[in-house]
């Protein structure tokens, strides 16, 4: 028997489409849901392009704003750096080992984990937007002009400001990274992947625990209070940041900035989204631009020949 109240509860096709577009799911999951509705592949691609551009509420924001900082592990002569900085105008200072914030220059501190001549860690001030990119680009130019080198013991650490995240949003970052981790591994050097990266251990072994987290402290507990993970939960206590530790050492501005942008956009996207399955293709990452996707596809090709 037909019941009018059931009819009133039925959703129109447009309503179902909107629900799928605004759902906190991967591109692959959205595609599968659309196909169940009988929508053509061409129409699906058009709608998902709108999602990528931020045209639908609840999906990828059209603009990402975040603060960031980088720690570049390398070997560089103090004398050569002084000469290069004199030419580029980079503001810097050599200090003893410390984790103090508040500096407005690039500080150089010792790092006992590095095994190469003139080992040092170049720590940026808090950076943001175009000015931050310009300052970082000049720092990379200075390091390279001074002949900076990296080897397998070097890493690149990126800090993204997290002081305005709720506990649940903070936990989302770790869950989302875990679901992206196998894909991220593909554009990292072999030395920085899950099986042999002591200083950047996998999150996937802790995914079930992370899914139950809704606070900073619960994430820290799920990861055993250890900072040596691909995403470090302990930097929040000292710096109010989330530290991404997986990237291999480099002084290449393009590589550093693309990775910093990836991390920053992931944090912003995680404010309103939590993945429930792994993403296995660069094209499915919802927060990257077309040019950023092309960059990481190129890295995958280069590192997996």
Coordinates of C-alpha atoms in Angstrom, one line a residue:
X1 CA 0.0 0.0 0.0
X2 CA 1.3 3.5 -0.8
X3 CA 1.8 5.7 2.2
X4 CA 1.9 9.5 1.6
X5 CA 4.3 10.0 4.5
X6 CA 6.9 7.7 2.8
X7 CA 6.6 9.8 -0.4
X8 CA 7.3 13.0 1.6
X9 CA 10.5 11.4 3.0
X10 CA 11.8 10.5 -0.4
X11 CA 14.7 12.7 -1.7
X12 CA 14.8 14.1 -5.2
X13 CA 17.7 13.3 -7.5
X14 CA 19.1 16.7 -7.0
X15 CA 19.0 16.3 -3.2
X16 CA 20.8 12.9 -3.4
X17 CA 23.4 14.4 -5.7
X18 CA 24.0 17.3 -3.2
X19 CA 24.3 14.8 -0.4
X20 CA 27.0 12.8 -2.3
X21 CA 28.9 16.0 -3.3
X22 CA 29.0 17.3 0.3
X23 CA 29.8 13.9 2.0
X24 CA 33.1 13.6 3.7
X25 CA 34.2 10.8 1.4
X26 CA 36.9 10.2 -1.2
X27 CA 36.5 10.9 -4.9
X28 CA 36.3 7.2 -5.6
X29 CA 33.4 6.8 -3.1
X30 CA 31.5 9.7 -4.6
X31 CA 32.0 8.2 -8.1
X32 CA 30.6 4.9 -7.0
X33 CA 27.6 6.5 -5.4
X34 CA 26.9 8.5 -8.5
X35 CA 27.1 5.4 -10.7
X36 CA 24.5 3.8 -8.5
X37 CA 22.2 6.7 -9.4
X38 CA 22.7 6.0 -13.1
X39 CA 24.7 9.2 -13.8
X40 CA 27.1 9.1 -16.7
X41 CA 30.9 9.2 -16.3
X42 CA 31.0 12.5 -18.1
X43 CA 28.5 14.1 -15.8
X44 CA 30.3 12.7 -12.8
X45 CA 33.6 14.2 -13.9
X46 CA 31.9 17.6 -14.3
X47 CA 30.4 17.5 -10.8
X48 CA 33.6 16.3 -9.2
X49 CA 35.5 19.1 -10.9
X50 CA 33.2 21.5 -9.0
X51 CA 34.0 19.7 -5.8
X52 CA 37.8 20.2 -6.4
X53 CA 37.3 23.9 -7.0
X54 CA 35.3 24.3 -3.8
X55 CA 32.0 25.1 -5.5
X56 CA 29.9 23.1 -3.0
X57 CA 29.5 23.9 0.7
X58 CA 31.2 21.4 2.9
X59 CA 33.9 20.4 0.4
X60 CA 37.3 21.7 -0.3
X61 CA 37.7 25.3 0.6
X62 CA 38.6 27.6 -2.3
X63 CA 41.4 29.2 -0.3
X64 CA 43.8 27.7 2.2
X65 CA 45.4 29.9 4.9
X66 CA 47.9 28.4 7.3
X67 CA 51.2 29.3 9.1
X68 CA 54.1 27.0 8.6
X69 CA 57.7 26.5 9.4
X70 CA 60.5 24.3 8.1
X71 CA 63.5 22.5 9.6
X72 CA 66.1 21.8 6.9
X73 CA 68.7 19.3 7.9
X74 CA 71.9 19.6 5.9
X75 CA 75.7 20.1 5.9
X76 CA 77.0 23.5 5.1
X77 CA 80.2 25.4 6.0
X78 CA 79.7 28.4 8.3
X79 CA 82.1 30.5 6.3
X80 CA 80.4 29.7 3.0
X81 CA 77.0 30.4 4.5
X82 CA 78.2 33.8 5.8
X83 CA 79.5 34.7 2.3
X84 CA 76.2 33.6 0.6
X85 CA 74.0 35.3 3.1
X86 CA 75.9 38.5 2.6
X87 CA 74.9 38.3 -1.1
X88 CA 71.3 37.3 -0.6
X89 CA 70.5 39.3 2.5
X90 CA 69.2 36.3 4.4
X91 CA 68.8 37.1 8.1
X92 CA 70.2 34.2 10.2
X93 CA 71.9 33.3 13.5
X94 CA 73.9 30.4 14.8
X95 CA 72.7 29.1 18.2
X96 CA 73.2 26.1 20.4
X97 CA 70.7 23.3 20.4
X98 CA 67.3 24.6 21.4
X99 CA 63.6 24.5 20.6
X100 CA 62.8 28.2 21.4
X101 CA 60.2 29.9 19.3
X102 CA 59.7 33.6 18.6
X103 CA 62.7 34.3 16.3
X104 CA 62.2 36.3 13.1
X105 CA 65.3 35.0 11.4
X106 CA 66.6 31.6 10.2
X107 CA 68.4 30.0 13.1
X108 CA 71.1 27.3 12.7
X109 CA 71.3 24.7 15.5
X110 CA 73.2 21.5 16.0
X111 CA 71.7 18.1 15.3
X112 CA 73.4 15.0 16.6
X113 CA 71.4 12.6 14.4
X114 CA 73.1 13.8 11.2
X115 CA 76.2 12.1 9.8
X116 CA 77.9 14.4 7.3
X117 CA 80.5 17.2 7.5
X118 CA 79.3 20.6 8.9
X119 CA 76.0 19.1 10.0
X120 CA 73.4 21.7 10.9
X121 CA 69.7 22.2 11.1
X122 CA 68.3 25.4 9.5
X123 CA 65.1 26.4 11.4
X124 CA 62.8 29.0 9.8
X125 CA 60.7 31.5 11.7
X126 CA 56.9 31.2 11.5
X127 CA 56.0 31.8 7.8
X128 CA 52.8 32.6 6.1
X129 CA 51.5 33.4 2.6
X130 CA 53.5 35.1 -0.1
X131 CA 56.0 36.7 2.2
X132 CA 56.7 33.4 3.8
X133 CA 57.3 31.7 0.5
X134 CA 59.6 34.5 -0.5
X135 CA 61.6 34.2 2.7
X136 CA 61.9 30.4 2.3
X137 CA 62.9 30.7 -1.4
X138 CA 65.7 33.1 -0.4
X139 CA 66.9 30.8 2.4
X140 CA 67.1 27.9 -0.1
X141 CA 68.9 30.1 -2.5
X142 CA 71.4 31.0 0.2
X143 CA 72.0 27.4 1.3
X144 CA 72.5 26.2 -2.3
X145 CA 74.9 29.1 -3.0
X146 CA 76.9 28.1 0.1
X147 CA 77.1 24.5 -1.2
X148 CA 74.7 22.9 1.3
X149 CA 74.5 19.1 1.0
X150 CA 72.1 16.4 2.2
X151 CA 72.4 12.6 2.6
X152 CA 70.2 9.7 3.8
X153 CA 70.5 10.8 7.4
X154 CA 68.9 14.2 6.7
X155 CA 65.2 15.0 6.8
X156 CA 62.9 17.9 6.1
X157 CA 60.4 18.7 8.9
X158 CA 57.4 20.9 8.3
X159 CA 55.4 22.5 11.1
X160 CA 51.8 23.6 10.5
X161 CA 50.1 25.9 13.0
X162 CA 47.4 23.9 14.9
X163 CA 46.5 26.2 17.8
X164 CA 43.0 26.9 16.4
X165 CA 42.0 23.3 15.8
X166 CA 39.5 21.5 18.0
X167 CA 40.4 18.2 19.5
X168 CA 38.4 16.4 16.8
X169 CA 39.9 18.4 14.0
X170 CA 43.4 17.7 15.3
X171 CA 42.6 13.9 15.4
X172 CA 41.3 14.1 11.8
X173 CA 44.7 15.2 10.6
X174 CA 46.3 12.0 11.9
X175 CA 43.5 9.7 10.6
X176 CA 43.6 11.4 7.2
X177 CA 47.4 11.1 7.0
X178 CA 47.2 7.4 7.8
X179 CA 44.7 6.9 5.0
X180 CA 47.0 8.8 2.7
X181 CA 50.2 7.2 3.9
X182 CA 50.8 4.5 1.3
X183 CA 50.3 7.0 -1.4
X184 CA 52.6 9.5 0.3
X185 CA 55.2 6.8 0.6
X186 CA 55.2 6.5 -3.2
X187 CA 56.6 10.1 -3.6
X188 CA 59.1 9.8 -0.7
X189 CA 62.6 8.4 -0.9
X190 CA 62.9 4.7 0.0
X191 CA 64.8 5.8 3.2
X192 CA 61.7 7.6 4.5
X193 CA 59.1 4.9 4.0
X194 CA 57.4 2.9 6.6
X195 CA 59.6 -0.2 6.7
X196 CA 62.9 1.4 7.6
X197 CA 62.3 5.0 8.8
X198 CA 63.2 5.1 12.5
X199 CA 62.7 8.8 12.9
X200 CA 59.4 8.8 10.9
X201 CA 57.5 5.7 11.9
X202 CA 54.2 4.7 10.3
X203 CA 50.8 5.8 11.5
X204 CA 49.0 2.9 10.0
X205 CA 49.8 0.5 12.8
X206 CA 47.9 2.9 15.1
X207 CA 44.9 3.7 12.8
X208 CA 42.3 1.9 14.8
X209 CA 43.3 3.7 17.9
X210 CA 43.5 7.1 16.1
X211 CA 40.0 6.7 14.8
X212 CA 38.7 6.7 18.4
X213 CA 40.6 9.9 19.2
X214 CA 38.9 13.3 19.7
X215 CA 41.6 15.3 21.5
X216 CA 45.2 16.2 21.4
X217 CA 46.0 14.1 24.4
X218 CA 44.2 11.0 23.1
X219 CA 46.2 11.2 19.8
X220 CA 49.4 11.5 21.8
X221 CA 48.4 8.5 23.9
X222 CA 47.5 6.5 20.8
X223 CA 51.0 7.1 19.4
X224 CA 52.7 6.2 22.7
X225 CA 53.9 9.8 23.4
X226 CA 56.5 9.3 20.8
X227 CA 57.5 12.1 18.4
X228 CA 59.3 9.8 15.9
X229 CA 56.3 9.3 13.7
X230 CA 55.6 10.5 10.2
X231 CA 53.3 13.0 11.9
X232 CA 54.5 14.1 15.3
X233 CA 51.8 14.6 18.0
X234 CA 54.2 15.9 20.6
X235 CA 55.1 19.2 18.9
X236 CA 51.7 20.6 19.9
X237 CA 52.8 20.9 23.6
X238 CA 55.8 23.0 22.9
X239 CA 54.9 24.8 19.6
X240 CA 51.1 24.4 19.1
X241 CA 51.9 22.9 15.7
X242 CA 51.6 19.6 13.9
X243 CA 55.0 18.4 12.7
X244 CA 55.3 16.4 9.5
X245 CA 58.5 14.5 9.7
X246 CA 58.5 12.1 6.7
X247 CA 60.1 14.0 3.9
X248 CA 63.7 13.3 3.0
X249 CA 66.4 16.0 3.3
X250 CA 66.5 18.6 0.6
X251 CA 67.4 22.2 -0.1
X252 CA 65.3 22.4 -3.2
X253 CA 62.7 25.2 -2.7
X254 CA 60.2 23.7 -5.2
X255 CA 60.2 20.3 -3.3
X256 CA 60.0 22.0 0.1
X257 CA 57.2 24.4 -0.8
X258 CA 55.1 21.7 -2.5
X259 CA 55.4 19.5 0.5
X260 CA 54.7 22.3 3.0
X261 CA 51.6 23.2 0.9
X262 CA 50.5 19.6 0.9
X263 CA 50.8 19.5 4.7
X264 CA 49.1 22.8 5.3
X265 CA 46.2 22.1 3.0
X266 CA 45.7 18.7 4.6
X267 CA 45.4 20.4 8.0
X268 CA 42.9 22.9 6.8
X269 CA 40.9 20.3 4.9
X270 CA 40.8 18.1 8.0
X271 CA 38.9 20.8 9.9
X272 CA 35.7 19.5 8.1
X273 CA 36.7 16.1 6.7
X274 CA 37.7 12.7 8.0
X275 CA 38.5 9.9 5.5
X276 CA 37.1 6.5 6.1
X277 CA 39.2 4.6 3.5
X278 CA 42.7 4.8 1.9
X279 CA 43.2 7.1 -1.0
X280 CA 45.4 5.4 -3.6
X281 CA 45.7 7.9 -6.4
X282 CA 47.0 11.4 -6.6
X283 CA 44.0 12.5 -8.7
X284 CA 41.7 11.6 -5.8
X285 CA 43.3 13.9 -3.3
X286 CA 40.7 16.6 -2.8
X287 CA 42.8 19.5 -1.5
X288 CA 45.5 19.7 -4.2
X289 CA 45.5 21.9 -7.3
X290 CA 46.0 20.5 -10.8
X291 CA 49.6 21.7 -10.8
X292 CA 50.3 20.2 -7.4
X293 CA 48.9 16.9 -8.5
X294 CA 51.2 17.0 -11.5
X295 CA 54.2 17.8 -9.3
X296 CA 53.6 14.7 -7.1
X297 CA 52.8 12.5 -10.0
X298 CA 56.3 13.5 -11.3
X299 CA 57.9 12.7 -8.0
X300 CA 56.2 9.2 -8.0
X301 CA 57.6 8.6 -11.5
X302 CA 61.1 9.7 -10.5
X303 CA 61.3 7.7 -7.3
X304 CA 59.7 4.5 -8.5
X305 CA 61.6 3.8 -11.7

